[in-house]
CSV table of C-alpha atoms and ligand atoms in Angstrom, one decimal:
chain,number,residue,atom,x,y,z
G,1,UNK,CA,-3.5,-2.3,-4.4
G,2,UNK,CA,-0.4,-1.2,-3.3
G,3,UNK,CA,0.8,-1.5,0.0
G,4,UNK,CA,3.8,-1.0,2.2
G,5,UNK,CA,6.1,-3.4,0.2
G,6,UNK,CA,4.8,-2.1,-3.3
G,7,UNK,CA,5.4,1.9,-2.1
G,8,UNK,CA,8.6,0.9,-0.6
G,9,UNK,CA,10.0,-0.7,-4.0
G,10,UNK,CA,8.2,2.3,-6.0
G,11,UNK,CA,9.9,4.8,-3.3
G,12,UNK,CA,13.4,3.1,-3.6
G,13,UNK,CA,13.7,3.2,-7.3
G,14,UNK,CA,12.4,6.3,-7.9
G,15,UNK,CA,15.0,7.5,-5.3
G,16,UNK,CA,17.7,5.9,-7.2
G,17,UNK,CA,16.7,7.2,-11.0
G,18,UNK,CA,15.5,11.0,-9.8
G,19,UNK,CA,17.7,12.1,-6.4
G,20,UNK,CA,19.5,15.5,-7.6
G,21,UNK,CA,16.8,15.8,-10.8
G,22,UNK,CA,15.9,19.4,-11.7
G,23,UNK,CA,12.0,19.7,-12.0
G,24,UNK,CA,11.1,21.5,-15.0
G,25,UNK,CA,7.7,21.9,-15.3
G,26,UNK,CA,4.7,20.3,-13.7
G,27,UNK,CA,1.0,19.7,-14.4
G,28,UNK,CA,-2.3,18.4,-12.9
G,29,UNK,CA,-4.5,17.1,-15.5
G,30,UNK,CA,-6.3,15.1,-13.0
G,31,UNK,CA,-9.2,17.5,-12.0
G,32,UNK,CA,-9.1,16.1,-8.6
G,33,UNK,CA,-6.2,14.8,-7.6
G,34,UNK,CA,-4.1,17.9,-6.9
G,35,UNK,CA,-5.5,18.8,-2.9
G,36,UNK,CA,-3.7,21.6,-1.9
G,37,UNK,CA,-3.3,25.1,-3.8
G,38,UNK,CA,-0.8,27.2,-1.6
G,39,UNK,CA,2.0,26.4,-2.4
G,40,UNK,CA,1.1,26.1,-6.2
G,41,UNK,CA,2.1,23.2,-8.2
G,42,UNK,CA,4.3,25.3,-9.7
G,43,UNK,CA,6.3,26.3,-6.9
G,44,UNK,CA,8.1,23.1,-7.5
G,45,UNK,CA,9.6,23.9,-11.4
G,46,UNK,CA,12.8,25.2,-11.5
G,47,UNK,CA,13.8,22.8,-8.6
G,48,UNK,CA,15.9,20.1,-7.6
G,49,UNK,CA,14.3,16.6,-5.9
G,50,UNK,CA,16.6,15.7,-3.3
G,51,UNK,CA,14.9,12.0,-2.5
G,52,UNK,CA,11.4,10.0,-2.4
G,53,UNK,CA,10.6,8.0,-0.1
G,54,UNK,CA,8.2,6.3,1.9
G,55,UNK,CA,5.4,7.0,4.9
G,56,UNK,CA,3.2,4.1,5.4
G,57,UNK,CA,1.4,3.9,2.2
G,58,UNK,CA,2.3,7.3,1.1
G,59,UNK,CA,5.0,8.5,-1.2
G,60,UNK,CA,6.5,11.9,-0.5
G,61,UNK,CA,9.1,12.8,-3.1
G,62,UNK,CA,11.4,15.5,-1.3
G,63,UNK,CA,11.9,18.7,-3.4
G,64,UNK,CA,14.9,21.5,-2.7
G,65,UNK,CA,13.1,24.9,-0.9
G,66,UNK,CA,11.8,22.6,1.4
G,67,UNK,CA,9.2,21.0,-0.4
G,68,UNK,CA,7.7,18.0,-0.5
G,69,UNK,CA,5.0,16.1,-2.6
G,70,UNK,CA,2.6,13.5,-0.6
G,71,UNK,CA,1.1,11.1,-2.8
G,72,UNK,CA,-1.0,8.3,-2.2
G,73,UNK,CA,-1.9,5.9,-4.6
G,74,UNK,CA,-4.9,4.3,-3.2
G,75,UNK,CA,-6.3,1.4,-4.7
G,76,UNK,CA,-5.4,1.8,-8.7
G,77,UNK,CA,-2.7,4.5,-8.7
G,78,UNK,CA,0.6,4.1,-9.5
G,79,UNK,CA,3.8,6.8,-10.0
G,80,UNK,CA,5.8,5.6,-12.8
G,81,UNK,CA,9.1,6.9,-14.3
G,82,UNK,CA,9.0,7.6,-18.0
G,83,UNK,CA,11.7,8.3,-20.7
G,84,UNK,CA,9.6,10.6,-22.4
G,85,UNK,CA,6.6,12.4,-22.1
G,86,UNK,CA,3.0,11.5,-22.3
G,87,UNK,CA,0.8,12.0,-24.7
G,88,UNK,CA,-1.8,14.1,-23.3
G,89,UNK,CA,-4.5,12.3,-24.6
G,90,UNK,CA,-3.2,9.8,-21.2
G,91,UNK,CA,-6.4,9.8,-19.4
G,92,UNK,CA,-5.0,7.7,-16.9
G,93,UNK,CA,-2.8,10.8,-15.9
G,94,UNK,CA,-3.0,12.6,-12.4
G,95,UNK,CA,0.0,14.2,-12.0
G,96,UNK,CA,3.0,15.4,-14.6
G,97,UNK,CA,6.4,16.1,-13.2
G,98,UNK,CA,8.8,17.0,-16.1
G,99,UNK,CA,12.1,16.1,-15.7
G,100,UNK,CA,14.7,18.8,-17.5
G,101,UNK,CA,16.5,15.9,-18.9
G,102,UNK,CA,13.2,15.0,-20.9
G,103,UNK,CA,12.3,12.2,-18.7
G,104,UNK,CA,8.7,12.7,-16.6
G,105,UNK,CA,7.4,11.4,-13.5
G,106,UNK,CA,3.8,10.8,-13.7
G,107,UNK,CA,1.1,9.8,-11.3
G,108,UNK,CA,-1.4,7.5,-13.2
G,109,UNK,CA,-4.3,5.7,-12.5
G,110,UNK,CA,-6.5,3.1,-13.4
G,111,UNK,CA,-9.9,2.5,-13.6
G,112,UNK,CA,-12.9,4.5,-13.4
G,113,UNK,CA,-12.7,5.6,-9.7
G,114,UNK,CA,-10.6,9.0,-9.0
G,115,UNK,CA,-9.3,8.5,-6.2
G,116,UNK,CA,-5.7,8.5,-5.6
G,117,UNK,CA,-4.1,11.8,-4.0
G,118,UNK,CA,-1.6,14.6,-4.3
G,119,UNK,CA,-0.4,17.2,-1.5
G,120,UNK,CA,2.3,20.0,-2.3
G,121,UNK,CA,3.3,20.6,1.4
G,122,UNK,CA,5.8,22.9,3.0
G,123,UNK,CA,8.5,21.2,5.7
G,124,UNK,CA,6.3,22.6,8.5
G,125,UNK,CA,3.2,21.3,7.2
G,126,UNK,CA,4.3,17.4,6.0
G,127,UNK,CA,4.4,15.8,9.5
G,128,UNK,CA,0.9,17.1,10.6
G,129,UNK,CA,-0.8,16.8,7.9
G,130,UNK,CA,-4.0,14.7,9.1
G,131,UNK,CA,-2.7,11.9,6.7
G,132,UNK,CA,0.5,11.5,7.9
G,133,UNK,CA,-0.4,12.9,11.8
G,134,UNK,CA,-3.1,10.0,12.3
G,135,UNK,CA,-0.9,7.4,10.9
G,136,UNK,CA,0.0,4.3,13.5
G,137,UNK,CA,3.6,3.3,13.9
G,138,UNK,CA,5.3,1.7,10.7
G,139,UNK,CA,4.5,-2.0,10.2
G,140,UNK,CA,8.1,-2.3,8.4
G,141,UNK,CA,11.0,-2.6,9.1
G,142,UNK,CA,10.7,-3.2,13.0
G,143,UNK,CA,7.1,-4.0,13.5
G,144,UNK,CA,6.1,-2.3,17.1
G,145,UNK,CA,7.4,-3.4,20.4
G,146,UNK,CA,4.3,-3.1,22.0
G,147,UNK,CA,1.9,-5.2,19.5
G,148,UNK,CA,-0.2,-6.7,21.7
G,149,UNK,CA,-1.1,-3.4,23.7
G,150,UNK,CA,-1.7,-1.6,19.9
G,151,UNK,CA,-3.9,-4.5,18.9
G,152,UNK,CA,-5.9,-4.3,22.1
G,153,UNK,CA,-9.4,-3.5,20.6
G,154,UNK,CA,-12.7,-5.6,20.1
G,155,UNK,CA,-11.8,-5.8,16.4
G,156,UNK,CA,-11.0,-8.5,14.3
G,157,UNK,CA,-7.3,-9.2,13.3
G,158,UNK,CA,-8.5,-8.7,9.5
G,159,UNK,CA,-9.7,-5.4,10.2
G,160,UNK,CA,-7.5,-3.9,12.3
G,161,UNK,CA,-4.3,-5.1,11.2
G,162,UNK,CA,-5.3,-3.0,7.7
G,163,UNK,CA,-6.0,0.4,10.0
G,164,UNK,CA,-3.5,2.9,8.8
G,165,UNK,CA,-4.1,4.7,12.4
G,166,UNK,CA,-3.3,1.5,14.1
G,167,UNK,CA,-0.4,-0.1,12.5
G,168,UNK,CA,0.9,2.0,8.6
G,169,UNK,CA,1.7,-0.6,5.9
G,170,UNK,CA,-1.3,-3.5,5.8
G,171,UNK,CA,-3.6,-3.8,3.3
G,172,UNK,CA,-5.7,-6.3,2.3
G,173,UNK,CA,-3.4,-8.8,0.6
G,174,UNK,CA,-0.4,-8.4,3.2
G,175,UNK,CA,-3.0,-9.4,6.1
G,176,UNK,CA,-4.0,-12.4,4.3
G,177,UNK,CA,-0.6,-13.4,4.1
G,178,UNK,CA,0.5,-12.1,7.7
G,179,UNK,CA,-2.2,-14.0,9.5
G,180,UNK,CA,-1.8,-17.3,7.5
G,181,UNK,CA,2.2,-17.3,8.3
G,182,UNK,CA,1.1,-16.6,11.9
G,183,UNK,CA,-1.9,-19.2,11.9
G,184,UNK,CA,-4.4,-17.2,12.9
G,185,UNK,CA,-8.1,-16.4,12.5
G,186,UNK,CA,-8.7,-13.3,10.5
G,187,UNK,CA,-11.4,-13.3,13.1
G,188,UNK,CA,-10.1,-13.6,16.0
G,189,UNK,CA,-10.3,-10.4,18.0
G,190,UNK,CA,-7.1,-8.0,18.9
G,191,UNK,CA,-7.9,-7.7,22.4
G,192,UNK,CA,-8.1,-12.0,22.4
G,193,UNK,CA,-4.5,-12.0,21.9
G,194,UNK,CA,-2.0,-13.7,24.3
G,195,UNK,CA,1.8,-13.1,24.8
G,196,UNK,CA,2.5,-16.2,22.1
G,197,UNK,CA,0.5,-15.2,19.3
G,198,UNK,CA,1.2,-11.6,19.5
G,199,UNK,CA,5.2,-12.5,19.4
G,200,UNK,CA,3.8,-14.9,16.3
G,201,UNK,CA,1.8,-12.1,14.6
G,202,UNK,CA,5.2,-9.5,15.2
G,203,UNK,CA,7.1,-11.8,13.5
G,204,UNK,CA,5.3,-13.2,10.8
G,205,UNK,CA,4.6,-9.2,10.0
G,206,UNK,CA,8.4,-8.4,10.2
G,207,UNK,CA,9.3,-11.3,8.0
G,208,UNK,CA,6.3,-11.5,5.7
G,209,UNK,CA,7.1,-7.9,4.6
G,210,UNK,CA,10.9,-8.4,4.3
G,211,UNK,CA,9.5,-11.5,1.6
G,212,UNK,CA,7.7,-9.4,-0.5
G,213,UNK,CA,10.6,-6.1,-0.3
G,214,UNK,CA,13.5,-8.7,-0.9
G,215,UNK,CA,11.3,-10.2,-3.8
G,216,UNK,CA,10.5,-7.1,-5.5
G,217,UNK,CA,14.7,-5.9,-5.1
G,218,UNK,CA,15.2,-8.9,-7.4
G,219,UNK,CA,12.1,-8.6,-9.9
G,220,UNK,CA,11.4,-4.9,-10.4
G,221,UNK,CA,13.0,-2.3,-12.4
G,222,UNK,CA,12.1,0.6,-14.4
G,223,UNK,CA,9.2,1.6,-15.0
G,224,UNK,CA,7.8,0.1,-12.5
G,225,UNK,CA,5.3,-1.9,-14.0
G,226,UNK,CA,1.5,-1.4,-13.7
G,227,UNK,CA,1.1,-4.6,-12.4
G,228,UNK,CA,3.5,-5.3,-9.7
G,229,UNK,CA,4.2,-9.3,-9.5
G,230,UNK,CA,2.9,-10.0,-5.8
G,231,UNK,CA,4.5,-13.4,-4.2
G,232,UNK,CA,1.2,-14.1,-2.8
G,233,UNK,CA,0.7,-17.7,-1.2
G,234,UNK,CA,-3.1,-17.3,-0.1
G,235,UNK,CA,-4.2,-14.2,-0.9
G,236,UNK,CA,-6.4,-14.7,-4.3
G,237,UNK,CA,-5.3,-18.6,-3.8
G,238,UNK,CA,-8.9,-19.5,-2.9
G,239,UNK,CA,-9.7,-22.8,-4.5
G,240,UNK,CA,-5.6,-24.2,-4.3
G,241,UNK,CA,-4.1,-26.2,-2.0
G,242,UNK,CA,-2.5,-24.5,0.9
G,243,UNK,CA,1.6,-24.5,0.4
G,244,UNK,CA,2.3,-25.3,3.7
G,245,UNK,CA,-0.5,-28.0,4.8
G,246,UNK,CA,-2.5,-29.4,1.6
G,247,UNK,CA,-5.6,-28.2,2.7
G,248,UNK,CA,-8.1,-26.3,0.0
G,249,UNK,CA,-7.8,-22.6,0.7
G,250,UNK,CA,-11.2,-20.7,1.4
G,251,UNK,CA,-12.6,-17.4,1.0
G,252,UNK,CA,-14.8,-14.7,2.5
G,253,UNK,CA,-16.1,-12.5,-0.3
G,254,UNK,CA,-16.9,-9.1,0.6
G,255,UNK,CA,-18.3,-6.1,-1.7
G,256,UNK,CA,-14.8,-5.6,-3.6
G,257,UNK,CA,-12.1,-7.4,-1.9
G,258,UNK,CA,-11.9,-11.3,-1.1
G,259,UNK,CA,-10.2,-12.7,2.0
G,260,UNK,CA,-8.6,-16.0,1.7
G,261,UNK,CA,-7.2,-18.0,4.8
G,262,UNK,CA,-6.4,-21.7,5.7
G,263,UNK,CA,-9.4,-23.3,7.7
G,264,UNK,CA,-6.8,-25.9,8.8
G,265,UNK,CA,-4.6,-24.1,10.3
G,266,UNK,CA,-6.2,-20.6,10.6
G,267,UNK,CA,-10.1,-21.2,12.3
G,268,UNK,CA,-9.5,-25.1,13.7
G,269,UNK,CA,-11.1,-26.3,10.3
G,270,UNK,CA,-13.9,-24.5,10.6
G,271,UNK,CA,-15.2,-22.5,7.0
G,272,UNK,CA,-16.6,-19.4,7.8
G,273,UNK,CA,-19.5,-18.0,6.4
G,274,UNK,CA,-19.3,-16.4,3.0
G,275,UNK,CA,-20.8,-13.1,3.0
G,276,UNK,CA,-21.2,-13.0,-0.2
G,277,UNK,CA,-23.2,-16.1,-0.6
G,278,UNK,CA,-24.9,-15.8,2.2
G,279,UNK,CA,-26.5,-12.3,0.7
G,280,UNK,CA,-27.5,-14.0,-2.5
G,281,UNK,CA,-29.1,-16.4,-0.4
G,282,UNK,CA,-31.4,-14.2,1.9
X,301,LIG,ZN1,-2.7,-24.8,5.7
């Protein structure tokens, strides 16, 4: 699941190995990832990429001619750097940008779902394209001034912490961790924030994320790896002791993703209900 830290590393070391590559040729075997058809895919061979970076949860890998390549990765997808090229017998294989030095850039992904995403935009059309447009201001590197007013909604924390039009970065296992360094509910509402908690939750965003970026500069090179090494402290930790107070961690299971928080701290030592559980049980 890769979220605003996991893009960010992907974005910086893909800047680092491919700034001032020529593009030789590119293909889409994925049926449906490629979303756009004018300009072609092919527009892009023949030319230079002159950075990628990060939006959010997006990669967009900059291309000369003013160009650019939106990607999102979604749930399973990852863009990985190779040496040399894939077999095409890959089935994992989205997206194939052939370096002229031999080395490819490839958009892969796993599982059974299709879902991950590729754009070829023009300079005029990046910025308002509805997934960058809608997108909330970034979570990373200064979360927003004005949290508490952005957060001001009948919504749980859990939830709206992880809307992309809210607040660009979260996903499920940053919140986790953001609301357990901040010791609060996932379910306590955004608009039932005071000054205090929302200062808590800024910061714990700010320095939770700078964690996980500063952990991934020391552990991840090239290729990135398929499985990026989260530094996860309650996310998935159902079952252990918390690291900060002892106490067993719990979990809220939900169709495909599991929340985990500290009752101690988090919900005044109250477990909530398992939904999970509690539909087995009807
Ligand atoms: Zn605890």
């Amino acid at each position: 699941m890769p979220e605003l830290p996991e893009v960010e590393i992907t974005a910086r070391r893909l800047d680092a190995a491919l700034r001032g590559s020529e593009i030789e040729s590119t293909m889409a075997p994925g049926i449906n990832a490629l979303k756009t058809f004018d300009p072609p895919l092919h527009a892009l061979d023949g030319r230079a990429i002159t950075g990628v970076r990060r939006i959010g949860k997006h990669l967009v890998v900059d291309v000369a001619g003013d160009l650019h390549v939106l990607v999102h990765l979604m749930s399973a997808g990852r863009l990985q750097l190779y040496d040399k090229r894939a077999s095409l017998r890959d089935r994992t294989s989205r997206l194939l940008l052939r370096i002229a030095d031999g080395r490819e850039l490839r958009l892969r992904e796993f599982g059974t779902k299709q879902a991950a995403w590729v754009k070829v935009l023009r300079d005029a059309d990046l910025m308002a394209d509805e997934a960058i447009a809608t997108l909330g201001p970034e979570a990373w590197p200064e979360p927003p001034e004005d949290l508490r007013e952005l957060l001001d909604v009948a919504r749980p924390l859990h939830s709206v912490l992880r809307d992309q039009r809210v607040i660009a970065g979260i996903g499920r296992s940053w919140v986790d961790e953001i609301l357990w360094e901040s010791r609060l509910s996932p379910f306590k509402r955004g608009d039932d924030l005071d000054d205090d908690e929302a200062a808590a939750l800024r910061a714990a965003i700010a320095s939770v994320l700078d964690g996980a970026i500063e952990h991934y500069e020391k552990v991840v090179q090239l290729p990135i790896p398929d499985k990026l090494p989260l530094p996860l402290q309650v996310h998935r930790h159902q079952g252990e002791p918390c690291p900060r107070c002892g106490t067993t961690i719990e979990a809220v299971h939900y169709e495909d993703y599991v929340m985990c928080y500290c009752p101690e701290e988090q919900t005044g030592g109250k477990v909530l209900k398992d939904r999970r559980l509690s539909r087995l049980l009807k």
